[in-house]
Tab-separated table of C-alpha atoms and ligand atoms in Angstrom:
chain	number	residue	atom	x	y	z
A	28	MET	CA	44.016	-13.630	17.979
A	29	VAL	CA	45.020	-10.855	15.684
A	30	ASN	CA	42.413	-9.285	13.504
A	31	LYS	CA	44.189	-7.861	10.522
A	32	GLN	CA	41.195	-6.075	9.171
A	33	THR	CA	40.749	-2.581	10.484
A	34	MET	CA	37.566	-2.107	12.395
A	35	HIS	CA	35.170	0.288	10.707
A	36	THR	CA	33.593	3.016	12.752
A	37	GLU	CA	29.889	3.677	12.486
A	38	GLU	CA	30.764	6.883	10.678
A	39	ASP	CA	32.625	4.854	8.041
A	40	ILE	CA	29.520	2.753	7.482
A	41	TRP	CA	27.355	5.798	6.933
A	42	ARG	CA	29.909	6.989	4.383
A	43	ILE	CA	30.023	3.573	2.683
A	44	LEU	CA	26.258	3.471	2.401
A	45	GLU	CA	26.262	6.834	0.676
A	46	ASN	CA	27.077	4.827	-2.432
A	47	VAL	CA	23.623	3.271	-2.395
A	48	CYS	CA	21.074	5.201	-4.411
A	49	ASP	CA	17.363	4.864	-4.948
A	50	PRO	CA	17.120	2.974	-8.275
A	51	GLU	CA	13.976	4.935	-9.225
A	52	VAL	CA	15.351	8.355	-8.316
A	53	PRO	CA	19.097	7.840	-8.813
A	54	VAL	CA	20.118	11.302	-7.566
A	55	LEU	CA	18.998	10.386	-4.055
A	56	THR	CA	21.064	8.238	-1.741
A	57	ILE	CA	19.238	6.115	0.770
A	58	GLN	CA	20.461	8.506	3.452
A	59	ASP	CA	18.915	11.482	1.639
A	60	LEU	CA	15.652	9.523	1.827
A	61	GLY	CA	16.071	8.680	5.499
A	62	ILE	CA	15.707	4.947	4.894
A	63	ILE	CA	18.513	3.839	7.212
A	64	ARG	CA	17.306	3.874	10.795
A	65	LYS	CA	20.052	2.076	12.687
A	66	ILE	CA	23.543	0.663	12.238
A	67	LYS	CA	24.797	-1.940	14.672
A	68	MET	CA	28.257	-3.395	14.295
A	69	GLN	CA	29.085	-6.593	16.138
A	70	ASP	CA	32.654	-6.943	14.867
A	71	SER	CA	34.573	-6.262	11.685
A	72	HIS	CA	32.637	-8.984	9.857
A	73	SER	CA	29.148	-8.758	11.266
A	74	ILE	CA	26.779	-5.894	10.927
A	75	GLU	CA	23.081	-5.255	11.321
A	76	ILE	CA	21.366	-2.501	9.362
A	77	THR	CA	17.813	-1.447	10.139
A	78	ILE	CA	15.951	0.124	7.262
A	79	THR	CA	12.407	1.363	6.873
A	80	PRO	CA	10.513	0.791	3.638
A	81	THR	CA	9.185	3.907	1.927
A	82	TYR	CA	5.916	2.648	0.419
A	83	SER	CA	4.613	-0.887	1.093
A	84	GLY	CA	4.722	-1.966	-2.523
A	85	CYS	CA	7.794	-0.008	-3.587
A	86	PRO	CA	9.730	-2.357	-5.892
A	87	ALA	CA	12.904	-0.366	-5.220
A	88	MET	CA	13.211	-1.749	-1.685
A	89	ASN	CA	14.502	-5.173	-2.815
A	90	THR	CA	17.133	-3.559	-5.016
A	91	ILE	CA	18.164	-1.258	-2.197
A	92	SER	CA	18.628	-4.190	0.209
A	93	THR	CA	20.747	-6.029	-2.350
A	94	GLN	CA	22.880	-2.944	-2.944
A	95	ILE	CA	23.438	-2.455	0.784
A	96	ARG	CA	24.640	-6.064	1.004
A	97	MET	CA	26.977	-5.646	-1.934
A	98	GLU	CA	28.528	-2.442	-0.576
A	99	LEU	CA	29.088	-3.961	2.844
A	100	ALA	CA	30.431	-7.201	1.393
A	101	ALA	CA	32.934	-5.171	-0.606
A	102	HIS	CA	34.147	-3.752	2.707
A	103	GLY	CA	34.806	-7.105	4.315
A	104	PHE	CA	31.523	-7.850	6.017
A	105	THR	CA	30.465	-11.469	5.767
A	106	HIS	CA	27.500	-11.525	8.148
A	107	ILE	CA	25.064	-8.873	7.030
A	108	THR	CA	21.617	-8.701	8.525
A	109	ILE	CA	19.054	-6.274	7.166
A	110	LEU	CA	16.073	-5.676	9.386
A	111	GLU	CA	12.937	-3.898	8.278
A	112	GLU	CA	11.305	-1.570	10.739
A	113	LEU	CA	7.731	-0.527	9.940
A	114	SER	CA	6.998	1.715	12.887
A	115	PRO	CA	7.377	4.650	13.036
A	116	ALA	CA	6.286	4.622	9.398
A	117	TRP	CA	8.621	6.285	6.905
A	118	THR	CA	7.838	9.899	6.173
A	119	THR	CA	9.254	12.484	3.789
A	120	ASP	CA	9.959	14.576	6.906
A	121	TRP	CA	13.117	12.450	7.186
A	122	MET	CA	14.412	13.538	3.775
A	123	THR	CA	17.578	15.624	4.101
A	124	GLU	CA	17.839	19.218	2.854
A	125	LYS	CA	20.657	18.101	0.585
A	126	GLY	CA	18.343	15.437	-0.839
A	127	LYS	CA	15.652	18.015	-1.531
A	128	GLU	CA	18.117	20.243	-3.367
A	129	LYS	CA	19.265	17.319	-5.489
A	130	LEU	CA	15.672	16.402	-6.340
A	131	SER	CA	14.969	19.942	-7.429
A	132	ALA	CA	18.044	20.046	-9.660
A	133	PHE	CA	16.960	16.696	-11.140
A	134	GLY	CA	13.605	18.161	-12.215
A	135	ILE	CA	11.403	16.720	-9.473
A	136	THR	CA	9.804	19.156	-7.045
A	137	PRO	CA	10.733	18.012	-3.515
A	138	PRO	CA	8.171	17.800	-0.676
A	139	GLN	CA	7.115	21.380	0.115
A	140	TYR	CA	5.579	20.730	3.504
A	141	THR	CA	5.993	18.580	6.557
A	142	THR	CA	3.352	15.966	7.310
A	143	LYS	CA	2.235	18.047	10.310
A	144	ASN	CA	1.271	21.050	8.192
A	145	ASN	CA	0.507	19.508	4.833
A	146	PRO	CA	-2.466	21.386	3.338
A	147	ARG	CA	-5.108	19.758	1.107
A	148	GLU	CA	-3.980	19.735	-2.497
A	149	TRP	CA	-6.025	22.756	-3.566
A	150	ASP	CA	-4.300	24.935	-0.930
A	151	ALA	CA	-0.815	23.553	-1.484
A	152	ILE	CA	1.637	25.647	-3.485
A	153	ILE	CA	3.794	23.336	-5.560
A	154	PRO	CA	6.348	25.218	-7.678
A	155	CYS	CA	7.427	24.108	-11.141
A	156	PRO	CA	10.990	22.699	-11.013
A	157	ARG	CA	11.806	24.306	-14.388
A	158	CYS	CA	10.513	27.872	-14.349
A	159	TYR	CA	9.725	28.092	-10.586
A	160	SER	CA	6.230	29.369	-11.318
A	161	THR	CA	3.780	28.639	-8.537
A	162	LYS	CA	0.869	28.580	-10.978
A	163	THR	CA	0.631	24.811	-11.255
A	164	GLU	CA	-2.153	22.265	-11.120
A	165	LEU	CA	-2.483	18.711	-9.895
A	166	ILE	CA	-3.137	16.194	-12.665
A	167	SER	CA	-2.986	13.004	-10.611
A	168	GLN	CA	-2.144	11.982	-7.039
A	169	PHE	CA	-0.356	8.980	-8.512
A	170	GLY	CA	2.634	9.676	-10.716
A	171	SER	CA	5.278	7.470	-12.310
A	172	THR	CA	5.975	5.879	-8.912
A	173	ALA	CA	3.939	5.654	-5.718
A	174	CYS	CA	5.970	8.426	-4.077
A	175	LYS	CA	5.218	11.033	-6.739
A	176	ALA	CA	2.200	13.013	-7.921
A	177	LEU	CA	1.806	14.425	-11.402
A	178	TYR	CA	1.491	18.201	-11.848
A	179	LYS	CA	1.363	20.600	-14.753
A	180	CYS	CA	2.902	24.071	-14.861
A	181	LEU	CA	0.393	26.638	-16.126
A	182	ASP	CA	3.167	29.047	-17.172
A	183	CYS	CA	5.690	26.932	-19.066
A	184	LEU	CA	3.034	24.236	-19.668
A	185	GLU	CA	5.431	21.408	-18.854
A	186	PRO	CA	4.189	18.448	-16.802
A	187	PHE	CA	6.353	17.537	-13.813
A	188	ASP	CA	6.647	15.105	-10.912
A	189	TYR	CA	6.158	16.215	-7.332
A	190	PHE	CA	7.651	14.092	-4.559
A	191	LYS	CA	4.584	13.925	-2.330
A	192	CYS	CA	4.649	14.969	1.259
A	193	HIS	CA	3.927	11.619	2.924
B	28	MET	CA	1.794	-21.350	17.444
B	29	ASN	CA	-1.187	-19.066	17.815
B	30	SER	CA	-3.533	-20.443	15.151
B	31	ASN	CA	-6.107	-17.687	15.654
B	32	LEU	CA	-3.429	-15.108	14.950
B	33	LEU	CA	-2.217	-16.966	11.865
B	34	ASN	CA	-5.780	-17.207	10.559
B	35	TYR	CA	-6.331	-13.487	11.135
B	36	VAL	CA	-3.080	-12.361	9.551
B	37	LEU	CA	-3.841	-14.482	6.483
B	38	GLN	CA	-7.275	-12.887	6.293
B	39	LEU	CA	-5.679	-9.433	6.126
B	40	ALA	CA	-3.056	-10.620	3.654
B	41	ASP	CA	-5.601	-12.293	1.348
B	42	ASN	CA	-7.711	-9.141	1.238
B	43	GLY	CA	-4.669	-7.144	0.132
B	44	LEU	CA	-3.567	-9.710	-2.424
B	45	ILE	CA	-6.908	-10.287	-4.127
B	46	TYR	CA	-7.797	-6.586	-4.175
B	47	GLY	CA	-4.363	-5.745	-5.576
B	48	HIS	CA	-4.616	-8.530	-8.137
B	49	ARG	CA	-7.954	-7.312	-9.462
B	50	LEU	CA	-6.707	-3.713	-9.685
B	51	SER	CA	-3.539	-4.850	-11.434
B	52	GLU	CA	-5.734	-6.250	-14.216
B	53	TRP	CA	-6.388	-2.626	-15.176
B	54	CYS	CA	-2.720	-2.069	-15.928
B	55	GLY	CA	-2.558	-1.175	-19.603
B	56	HIS	CA	-6.371	-0.975	-19.856
B	57	GLY	CA	-7.195	2.164	-17.855
B	58	PRO	CA	-9.576	4.648	-19.488
B	59	ILE	CA	-6.844	7.311	-19.409
B	60	LEU	CA	-3.137	7.141	-18.655
B	61	GLU	CA	-3.399	8.840	-15.250
B	62	VAL	CA	-6.083	6.411	-14.091
B	63	ASP	CA	-4.075	3.485	-15.392
B	64	MET	CA	-1.090	4.625	-13.319
B	65	ALA	CA	-3.198	5.343	-10.249
B	66	LEU	CA	-4.857	1.901	-10.274
B	67	SER	CA	-1.494	0.209	-10.773
B	68	ASN	CA	-0.009	2.251	-7.920
B	69	ILE	CA	-2.872	1.297	-5.621
B	70	ALA	CA	-2.481	-2.348	-6.655
B	71	LEU	CA	1.198	-2.187	-5.716
B	72	ASP	CA	0.451	-0.640	-2.309
B	73	SER	CA	-2.129	-3.306	-1.656
B	74	ILE	CA	0.076	-6.216	-2.690
B	75	GLY	CA	2.922	-4.646	-0.693
B	76	ALA	CA	0.796	-4.640	2.462
B	77	ALA	CA	-0.224	-8.237	1.681
B	78	ARG	CA	3.463	-9.209	1.489
B	79	SER	CA	4.122	-7.757	4.917
B	80	PHE	CA	1.236	-9.793	6.325
B	81	TYR	CA	2.318	-12.986	4.505
B	82	GLN	CA	5.861	-12.571	5.834
B	83	TYR	CA	4.459	-12.219	9.305
B	84	ALA	CA	2.230	-15.280	8.782
B	85	ALA	CA	5.282	-17.287	7.699
B	86	SER	CA	7.134	-16.255	10.851
B	87	ILE	CA	4.157	-17.297	13.000
B	88	GLU	CA	3.754	-20.655	11.301
B	89	GLY	CA	7.432	-21.489	10.812
B	90	ASN	CA	7.617	-24.965	9.333
B	91	GLY	CA	9.561	-23.787	6.269
B	92	LYS	CA	6.790	-21.450	5.153
B	93	THR	CA	7.691	-18.295	3.231
B	94	GLU	CA	5.655	-15.331	2.067
B	95	ASP	CA	5.196	-17.134	-1.272
B	96	SER	CA	3.749	-20.317	0.233
B	97	TYR	CA	0.393	-18.673	0.888
B	98	PRO	CA	-0.519	-16.970	-2.393
B	99	TYR	CA	0.923	-19.687	-4.631
B	100	LEU	CA	0.265	-22.969	-2.884
B	101	ARG	CA	-3.071	-22.788	-1.104
B	102	GLU	CA	-6.452	-23.953	-2.386
B	103	VAL	CA	-9.481	-21.743	-2.959
B	104	THR	CA	-11.028	-22.853	0.341
B	105	ASP	CA	-7.902	-21.750	2.253
B	106	PHE	CA	-8.298	-18.146	1.120
B	107	LYS	CA	-10.040	-15.827	3.570
B	108	ASN	CA	-10.530	-12.655	1.542
B	109	ALA	CA	-13.864	-10.843	1.415
B	110	LEU	CA	-16.050	-11.809	-1.555
B	111	ILE	CA	-16.365	-8.206	-2.773
B	112	LEU	CA	-12.672	-8.245	-3.683
B	113	GLU	CA	-12.761	-11.262	-5.964
B	114	LEU	CA	-15.672	-10.047	-8.107
B	115	PRO	CA	-14.643	-9.326	-11.699
B	116	ASN	CA	-13.675	-5.720	-12.403
B	117	GLY	CA	-16.639	-5.065	-14.695
B	118	GLY	CA	-16.535	-1.603	-16.231
B	119	PHE	CA	-14.622	1.345	-14.800
B	120	ALA	CA	-17.635	2.437	-12.727
B	121	ASP	CA	-17.946	-1.048	-11.210
B	122	THR	CA	-14.290	-1.050	-10.221
B	123	ILE	CA	-14.614	2.432	-8.722
B	124	ALA	CA	-17.712	1.459	-6.717
B	125	ARG	CA	-15.933	-1.574	-5.288
B	126	SER	CA	-12.771	0.419	-4.555
B	127	PHE	CA	-14.748	3.165	-2.876
B	128	PHE	CA	-16.618	0.775	-0.549
B	129	PHE	CA	-13.503	-1.179	0.289
B	130	ASP	CA	-11.164	1.819	0.645
B	131	ALA	CA	-13.659	3.435	3.023
B	132	PHE	CA	-13.638	0.233	5.060
B	133	GLN	CA	-9.836	-0.033	4.984
B	134	PHE	CA	-9.486	3.556	6.122
B	135	HIS	CA	-11.569	3.051	9.264
B	136	PHE	CA	-10.250	-0.452	9.787
B	137	TYR	CA	-6.556	0.446	9.597
B	138	THR	CA	-7.165	3.468	11.798
B	139	ALA	CA	-8.414	1.054	14.461
B	140	LEU	CA	-5.789	-1.594	13.666
B	141	CYS	CA	-2.982	0.871	14.463
B	142	HIS	CA	-3.942	0.322	18.115
B	143	SER	CA	-3.525	-3.453	17.941
B	144	THR	CA	-1.622	-4.892	20.891
B	145	ASP	CA	0.319	-6.946	18.351
B	146	LYS	CA	3.305	-4.730	17.452
B	147	GLN	CA	3.849	-6.203	13.996
B	148	ILE	CA	0.214	-5.815	12.975
B	149	ALA	CA	0.096	-2.277	14.355
B	150	GLY	CA	3.257	-1.406	12.413
B	151	ILE	CA	1.876	-2.674	9.102
B	152	ALA	CA	-1.391	-0.836	9.784
B	153	GLU	CA	0.358	2.435	10.577
B	154	LYS	CA	2.297	2.254	7.334
B	155	SER	CA	-0.662	1.191	5.206
B	156	LEU	CA	-3.024	3.774	6.645
B	157	LYS	CA	-0.988	6.549	5.046
B	158	GLU	CA	-1.410	4.837	1.674
B	159	VAL	CA	-5.055	3.893	2.130
B	160	THR	CA	-5.811	7.552	2.775
B	161	TYR	CA	-4.711	8.290	-0.813
B	162	HIS	CA	-6.686	5.336	-2.147
B	163	LEU	CA	-9.890	6.505	-0.524
B	164	ARG	CA	-9.366	10.016	-1.812
B	165	PHE	CA	-8.876	8.669	-5.346
B	166	SER	CA	-11.939	6.422	-5.357
B	167	SER	CA	-14.140	9.045	-3.630
B	168	GLU	CA	-13.164	11.675	-6.180
B	169	TRP	CA	-14.089	9.336	-9.010
B	170	VAL	CA	-17.442	8.460	-7.449
B	171	ILE	CA	-18.151	12.192	-7.281
B	172	ARG	CA	-16.850	12.878	-10.776
B	173	LEU	CA	-18.931	10.094	-12.318
B	174	GLY	CA	-22.020	10.782	-10.219
B	175	ASP	CA	-21.946	14.498	-10.810
B	176	GLY	CA	-20.804	14.066	-14.420
B	177	THR	CA	-22.835	13.241	-17.510
B	178	GLU	CA	-26.193	11.476	-17.656
B	179	GLU	CA	-24.422	8.317	-18.781
B	180	SER	CA	-21.635	8.348	-16.176
B	181	LYS	CA	-24.192	8.972	-13.448
B	182	GLN	CA	-26.328	6.078	-14.567
B	183	LYS	CA	-23.276	3.786	-14.696
B	184	ILE	CA	-21.954	4.572	-11.236
B	185	GLN	CA	-25.443	4.426	-9.722
B	186	ALA	CA	-25.982	0.990	-11.250
B	187	ALA	CA	-22.534	-0.139	-10.079
B	188	ILE	CA	-23.336	0.890	-6.507
B	189	GLU	CA	-26.680	-0.906	-6.532
B	190	ASN	CA	-25.093	-4.037	-8.005
B	191	ILE	CA	-22.393	-4.341	-5.393
B	192	TRP	CA	-24.453	-3.201	-2.456
B	193	THR	CA	-25.008	-6.702	-1.076
B	194	TYR	CA	-21.255	-7.299	-0.633
B	195	PRO	CA	-19.674	-4.787	1.810
B	196	GLY	CA	-21.810	-6.066	4.733
B	197	GLU	CA	-19.462	-9.046	5.073
B	198	LEU	CA	-16.580	-6.722	5.922
B	199	PHE	CA	-18.141	-6.018	9.309
B	200	GLU	CA	-18.642	-9.664	10.331
B	201	PRO	CA	-15.878	-10.967	12.584
B	202	SER	CA	-14.803	-14.590	12.203
B	203	VAL	CA	-14.621	-16.916	15.201
B	204	GLU	CA	-10.832	-16.538	15.294
B	205	GLU	CA	-11.149	-12.781	15.057
B	206	LYS	CA	-13.557	-12.650	17.994
B	207	ALA	CA	-11.004	-14.454	20.153
B	208	LEU	CA	-8.338	-11.931	19.152
B	209	MET	CA	-10.686	-9.029	19.897
B	210	LEU	CA	-10.605	-10.064	23.554
B	211	GLU	CA	-6.814	-9.749	23.551
B	212	GLY	CA	-6.904	-6.352	21.836
B	213	ILE	CA	-5.102	-7.756	18.797
B	214	ALA	CA	-8.052	-7.341	16.429
B	215	PRO	CA	-10.331	-4.300	16.579
B	216	ASP	CA	-14.078	-4.875	16.882
B	217	ILE	CA	-15.141	-4.390	13.272
B	218	THR	CA	-18.831	-4.334	14.116
B	219	LEU	CA	-18.176	-0.898	15.639
B	220	LEU	CA	-16.830	0.467	12.354
B	221	LYS	CA	-20.106	0.138	10.479
B	222	SER	CA	-21.523	3.518	11.451
B	223	SER	CA	-18.385	5.497	10.551
B	224	TRP	CA	-18.267	3.606	7.270
B	225	ASN	CA	-21.924	4.478	6.646
B	226	ASP	CA	-21.147	8.150	7.306
B	227	THR	CA	-18.181	8.204	4.946
B	228	VAL	CA	-20.171	6.493	2.206
B	229	ALA	CA	-23.279	8.629	2.691
B	230	ARG	CA	-21.305	11.876	2.631
B	231	THR	CA	-19.572	11.049	-0.648
B	232	LEU	CA	-22.692	9.688	-2.348
B	233	GLU	CA	-24.541	12.849	-1.420
B	234	GLU	CA	-21.803	15.015	-2.878
B	235	ALA	CA	-21.929	12.816	-5.977
B	236	THR	CA	-25.714	13.432	-6.195
B	237	LEU	CA	-26.243	9.681	-6.076
B	238	GLN	CA	-28.964	7.676	-4.366
B	239	PHE	CA	-27.783	5.868	-1.282
B	240	PRO	CA	-29.554	2.516	-1.133
B	241	MET	CA	-30.273	3.311	2.515
B	242	SER	CA	-33.361	1.149	2.657
B	243	LYS	CA	-31.149	-1.740	1.742
B	244	ALA	CA	-28.417	-0.669	4.155
B	245	ASP	CA	-28.952	-3.505	6.576
B	246	ALA	CA	-30.564	-5.910	4.193
B	247	TRP	CA	-29.260	-9.378	3.450
B	248	HIS	CA	-25.652	-9.573	2.307
B	249	HIS	CA	-23.306	-12.166	0.870
B	250	SER	CA	-20.768	-13.667	3.209
B	251	GLY	CA	-18.445	-16.629	3.567
B	252	GLY	CA	-15.039	-15.324	2.488
B	253	LYS	CA	-13.468	-15.548	5.938
B	254	LYS	CA	-14.568	-19.188	6.155
B	255	GLY	CA	-13.166	-20.016	2.731
B	256	ILE	CA	-16.546	-20.158	0.982
B	257	HIS	CA	-15.992	-18.202	-2.210
B	258	THR	CA	-17.654	-17.221	-5.444
B	259	GLU	CA	-16.615	-19.110	-8.554
B	260	TYR	CA	-14.426	-16.142	-9.538
B	261	LEU	CA	-11.657	-16.779	-7.020
B	262	GLY	CA	-10.781	-20.097	-8.620
B	263	PHE	CA	-10.094	-18.372	-11.923
B	264	ILE	CA	-7.883	-15.775	-10.232
B	265	LEU	CA	-5.848	-18.493	-8.522
B	266	ALA	CA	-5.624	-20.604	-11.651
B	267	GLU	CA	-3.844	-17.733	-13.335
B	268	MET	CA	-1.812	-16.623	-10.336
B	269	GLN	CA	-0.647	-20.098	-9.300
B	270	HIS	CA	-0.219	-21.739	-12.690
B	271	LEU	CA	3.567	-21.401	-12.896
B	272	GLN	CA	4.281	-22.569	-9.344
B	273	ARG	CA	1.935	-25.536	-9.765
B	274	VAL	CA	3.463	-26.656	-13.062
B	275	TYR	CA	7.083	-25.899	-12.157
B	276	PRO	CA	7.236	-26.138	-8.340
B	277	GLY	CA	9.813	-23.814	-6.813
B	278	CYS	CA	10.623	-22.170	-10.120
B	279	GLU	CA	12.359	-18.780	-9.941
B	280	TRP	CA	13.309	-16.305	-12.605
C	314	LIG	ZN1	7.054	25.889	-15.342
């Protein structure tokens, strides 16, 4: 029994999955978001990926699952299982520093706090992603997607999205 | 198959679905853009939690059931949602009053549900609690803003609260199936949540300078949802929601 296909290492899989981005915030990969919890390879054809959904109703999750399947299929996997793990619940604390930098450059203010020390909104300092002013105000807890809140900069007067600390 | 568990999980799912469905009717009709987006976001969260429960129900029941079998192919009398959730949206103040009462319940309920001995239920609760916390903050802020706002907004939210007051009582009545699960630690004892709910509601209404219908607090209330006895409104919701699957069974797009 000779298996001609080279066996991927777990590290390879992490690299492969770096091609999968959040369809709503395309600068972020699913690893930046901390969505992938576990990778379990049975053999060169079978793999099990455990992911955690961000928000319960996030429509991006279906697309993300499909994209994971497509990437893995392109690398020779024929038996792909995607498991959803709800607990511990996803938190922005799992977002990578690299992810936060990319968000900022994209014009979305990344989470400024960890869930452990997240102040109430009137005490939180949320800088404007354009002019970096900290004189900003909350317009709505619910922005263009469930994960974002809507703010307005009081200096440059531009509205902007804040990726909520969740 | 644990039929008590299936019944209970469907109860939780139906609450999420019907609440989310009613809120989604605001999409494109919100009084201002930010409110429109907020209500749609909350609807999505709620329907998302419902999906998790329906998926779990399907895995309990087996028998070829999927998450779609329950919302699309059951009759009115099979639905177990609370009556308060199927009431028409009314005006913005009516929707806010309903949301506020229900979000306050969900907050205390999910807090307790996180300790369920059923791992799947506890997991869904843990995830949803983070979202429900935002929902309650949103609806509480609007109760305060309307109550402490103009003469007209105050009168509208006060009337909305009085109108819906006979509905939340049902939320604290366990079903027979639920009582059995309480003994196993799967379902929390909802009768114990009433006083924390009262506190949350009273605190916000006071800040909103509104009258708390305290005298009516333990008065008669509507009930029946958990047993499948619904108001006429649910039938209309399902007629719209299920139309496509009934006319073209199994259709996908
Ligand atoms: Zn600015």
